[in-house]
Short mmCIF file of C-alpha atoms in Angstrom, two decimals:
data_model
loop_
_atom_site.label_atom_id
_atom_site.label_comp_id
_atom_site.label_asym_id
_atom_site.label_seq_id
_atom_site.Cartn_x
_atom_site.Cartn_y
_atom_site.Cartn_z
CA ALA A 7 0.01 0.00 -0.01
CA THR A 8 2.90 2.39 0.76
CA HIS A 9 4.35 1.85 -2.74
CA LEU A 10 0.95 2.59 -4.35
CA THR A 11 0.55 5.73 -2.26
CA ASN A 12 4.01 6.92 -3.25
CA GLN A 13 3.26 6.25 -6.94
CA LEU A 14 -0.03 8.13 -6.78
CA LEU A 15 1.76 11.07 -5.18
CA SER A 16 4.44 10.93 -7.84
CA PHE A 17 1.85 10.82 -10.59
CA GLU A 18 0.01 13.84 -9.27
CA ARG A 19 3.30 15.70 -8.73
CA THR A 20 4.34 15.07 -12.36
CA ARG A 21 0.99 16.33 -13.71
CA GLY A 22 1.47 19.72 -12.14
CA GLU A 23 5.27 19.76 -12.14
CA THR A 24 6.99 22.73 -13.72
CA LEU A 25 10.72 22.69 -14.14
CA ILE A 26 11.24 26.40 -13.72
CA GLY A 27 13.88 26.75 -11.05
CA ASN A 28 14.33 22.99 -10.70
CA LYS A 29 16.61 22.57 -13.69
CA LYS A 30 20.15 21.53 -13.00
CA ASN A 31 22.93 20.26 -15.22
CA ILE A 32 22.76 16.46 -15.24
CA ASP A 33 25.33 14.00 -16.52
CA ILE A 34 23.15 11.21 -17.92
CA SER A 35 25.77 8.50 -17.35
CA GLU A 36 26.14 9.46 -13.71
CA LEU A 37 22.36 9.52 -13.30
CA ILE A 38 21.97 6.01 -14.72
CA HIS A 39 24.79 4.62 -12.56
CA ASP A 40 23.03 6.09 -9.52
CA CYS A 41 19.73 4.50 -10.58
CA LEU A 42 21.38 1.08 -10.95
CA ARG A 43 22.81 1.43 -7.45
CA ARG A 44 19.40 2.43 -6.07
CA LEU A 45 17.50 -0.55 -7.38
CA PRO A 46 16.11 -2.35 -4.32
CA PRO A 47 17.86 -5.69 -3.62
CA GLU A 48 14.80 -7.80 -4.25
CA ASP A 49 14.87 -11.42 -5.26
CA ASP A 50 13.17 -10.47 -8.54
CA HIS A 51 16.31 -9.08 -10.13
CA ARG A 52 19.25 -10.95 -8.53
CA ALA A 53 19.53 -13.24 -11.52
CA VAL A 54 19.06 -10.38 -14.03
CA GLU A 55 22.22 -9.04 -15.63
CA LEU A 56 22.16 -5.23 -15.67
CA LEU A 57 24.41 -3.73 -18.35
CA PHE A 58 25.12 -0.08 -19.01
CA ASN A 59 26.90 0.94 -22.20
CA PRO A 60 27.19 4.74 -22.01
CA SER A 61 28.01 6.96 -24.95
CA ILE A 62 31.66 7.85 -25.29
CA LYS A 63 30.65 11.50 -25.29
CA LEU A 64 29.76 13.36 -22.11
CA LEU A 65 25.98 13.78 -22.39
CA GLN A 66 24.39 16.48 -20.27
CA ILE A 67 20.91 17.94 -20.09
CA LYS A 68 19.22 20.43 -17.82
CA GLY A 69 16.41 18.91 -15.81
CA ASP A 70 15.02 17.77 -12.53
CA ARG A 71 17.34 15.02 -11.36
CA VAL A 72 14.89 13.50 -8.87
CA MET A 73 12.14 13.25 -11.49
CA LEU A 74 14.45 11.80 -14.15
CA GLU A 75 15.81 9.28 -11.68
CA GLU A 76 12.23 8.20 -10.88
CA ALA A 77 11.42 7.77 -14.57
CA ILE A 78 14.45 5.51 -15.14
CA LEU A 79 13.81 3.49 -11.97
CA ASN A 80 10.14 3.02 -12.97
CA ILE A 81 11.13 1.66 -16.38
CA LEU A 82 13.77 -0.67 -14.86
CA THR A 83 11.30 -1.89 -12.21
CA ASN A 84 8.67 -2.50 -14.92
CA SER A 85 11.13 -4.67 -16.84
CA ILE A 86 12.07 -6.61 -13.75
CA VAL A 87 8.52 -7.14 -12.45
CA HIS A 88 6.85 -7.88 -15.78
CA GLY A 89 9.69 -9.42 -17.79
CA GLY A 90 8.63 -12.91 -16.87
CA PRO A 91 10.74 -16.04 -16.25
CA SER A 92 12.72 -15.57 -19.47
CA LEU A 93 14.13 -12.20 -18.34
CA SER A 94 17.90 -12.53 -17.91
CA LYS A 95 19.31 -9.18 -19.06
CA ILE A 96 18.48 -5.48 -19.12
CA GLU A 97 20.82 -3.29 -21.19
CA ILE A 98 20.87 0.50 -21.06
CA THR A 99 22.52 2.59 -23.77
CA THR A 100 22.78 6.33 -24.24
CA GLU A 101 23.57 8.36 -27.38
CA GLN A 102 23.15 11.82 -28.74
CA ILE A 103 20.74 12.11 -31.67
CA GLY A 104 20.84 15.66 -32.97
CA GLN A 105 19.66 17.96 -30.18
CA PHE A 106 18.41 15.04 -28.09
CA ILE A 107 19.81 12.40 -25.75
CA GLU A 108 18.26 8.97 -26.16
CA VAL A 109 18.29 6.59 -23.23
CA VAL A 110 17.33 3.08 -24.33
CA ILE A 111 16.42 0.38 -21.84
CA GLN A 112 16.19 -2.97 -23.62
CA ASP A 113 15.18 -6.14 -21.79
CA ASP A 114 15.09 -9.71 -23.01
CA GLY A 115 11.90 -10.59 -21.17
CA ARG A 116 8.50 -11.48 -22.54
CA GLY A 117 7.80 -7.93 -23.77
CA ILE A 118 4.43 -6.32 -24.48
CA THR A 119 2.43 -7.19 -27.57
CA ALA A 120 2.24 -4.30 -30.07
CA ASP A 121 -1.49 -3.88 -29.57
CA LYS A 122 -1.05 -3.28 -25.80
CA LEU A 123 1.83 -0.78 -25.88
CA ASP A 124 -0.41 2.29 -25.60
CA GLN A 125 -2.49 0.70 -22.81
CA ALA A 126 0.69 -0.02 -20.81
CA MET A 127 1.45 3.70 -20.66
CA LEU A 128 -2.02 4.82 -19.46
CA ARG A 129 -2.64 5.73 -15.84
CA PHE A 130 -3.49 2.41 -14.11
CA GLY A 131 -2.90 0.69 -17.44
CA GLN A 132 -1.31 -2.70 -17.65
CA ALA A 133 -0.65 -4.87 -20.67
CA ASP A 134 -1.52 -7.94 -18.72
CA ALA A 135 -2.88 -8.57 -15.24
CA GLY A 136 -0.10 -8.82 -12.73
CA PRO A 137 1.67 -7.09 -9.85
CA GLY A 138 2.10 -3.38 -9.83
CA SER A 139 -0.16 -0.35 -9.82
CA GLY A 140 -0.14 0.43 -13.53
CA LEU A 141 1.38 3.83 -12.81
CA GLY A 142 5.13 3.37 -13.34
CA LEU A 143 5.25 3.79 -17.13
CA SER A 144 2.68 6.59 -17.14
CA ILE A 145 4.76 8.46 -14.56
CA ALA A 146 7.90 7.94 -16.64
CA ALA A 147 6.09 9.19 -19.75
CA GLN A 148 4.85 12.31 -17.96
CA ILE A 149 8.33 13.07 -16.63
CA CYS A 150 9.79 12.82 -20.15
CA GLU A 151 7.03 15.17 -21.42
CA ASN A 152 7.69 17.64 -18.58
CA HIS A 153 11.31 17.73 -19.82
CA GLY A 154 10.23 18.43 -23.41
CA GLY A 155 10.82 14.85 -24.49
CA GLN A 156 8.95 11.57 -24.82
CA LEU A 157 8.92 7.94 -23.81
CA THR A 158 8.28 5.40 -26.53
CA LEU A 159 7.81 1.62 -26.06
CA LYS A 160 8.57 -0.88 -28.77
CA SER A 161 8.13 -4.66 -28.85
CA THR A 162 11.20 -6.43 -30.17
CA LYS A 163 12.06 -10.02 -30.89
CA THR A 164 14.04 -10.01 -27.67
CA GLY A 165 11.70 -8.27 -25.26
CA LEU A 166 10.73 -4.66 -24.68
CA ARG A 167 12.63 -1.53 -25.71
CA SER A 168 11.82 1.63 -23.73
CA MET A 169 13.23 4.81 -25.32
CA MET A 170 13.48 8.09 -23.46
CA LEU A 171 14.19 11.01 -25.78
CA LEU A 172 15.22 14.14 -23.87
CA PRO A 173 16.30 17.50 -25.36
CA ILE A 174 19.77 18.87 -24.82
CA GLU A 175 19.79 22.41 -23.51
CA GLU A 176 22.72 24.78 -23.43
CA THR A 177 24.42 24.36 -20.05
CA SER A 178 26.63 27.44 -20.06
#
């Protein structure tokens, strides 16, 4: 119940969240390393290999670090909780694409069928019945939107690919 309460509070906070005054320079690689360290030590992901292949370039954006960390953790948790028994690996990559930074979280779990991708990102939406509140991906999507970006989900032959696209801002 505590987790659901926290997610509901996060969802409401993201709906009204403005980033004016909350923007700080953020090193994406450092942020992802921190997220990987913060994953709770639950039995669900002890056998899951977590890989991070950062871009060679230093990638920085301006944003709300707490909110972006929550978005990444929600996506990782979603992969772990809903990846199924075949889940063995989650790989995170980053790269610059024009004026954007793309953070890709690819898992090798059971994925989400293409016809349920939109449903999985709705508030209380789940692709299939299971644990969780159905808020994690909708919170992550709203956080990306609040930063001028977007979250896209794609079914692949090897699981689910979650792509966060975030704009680069001048950090002078």
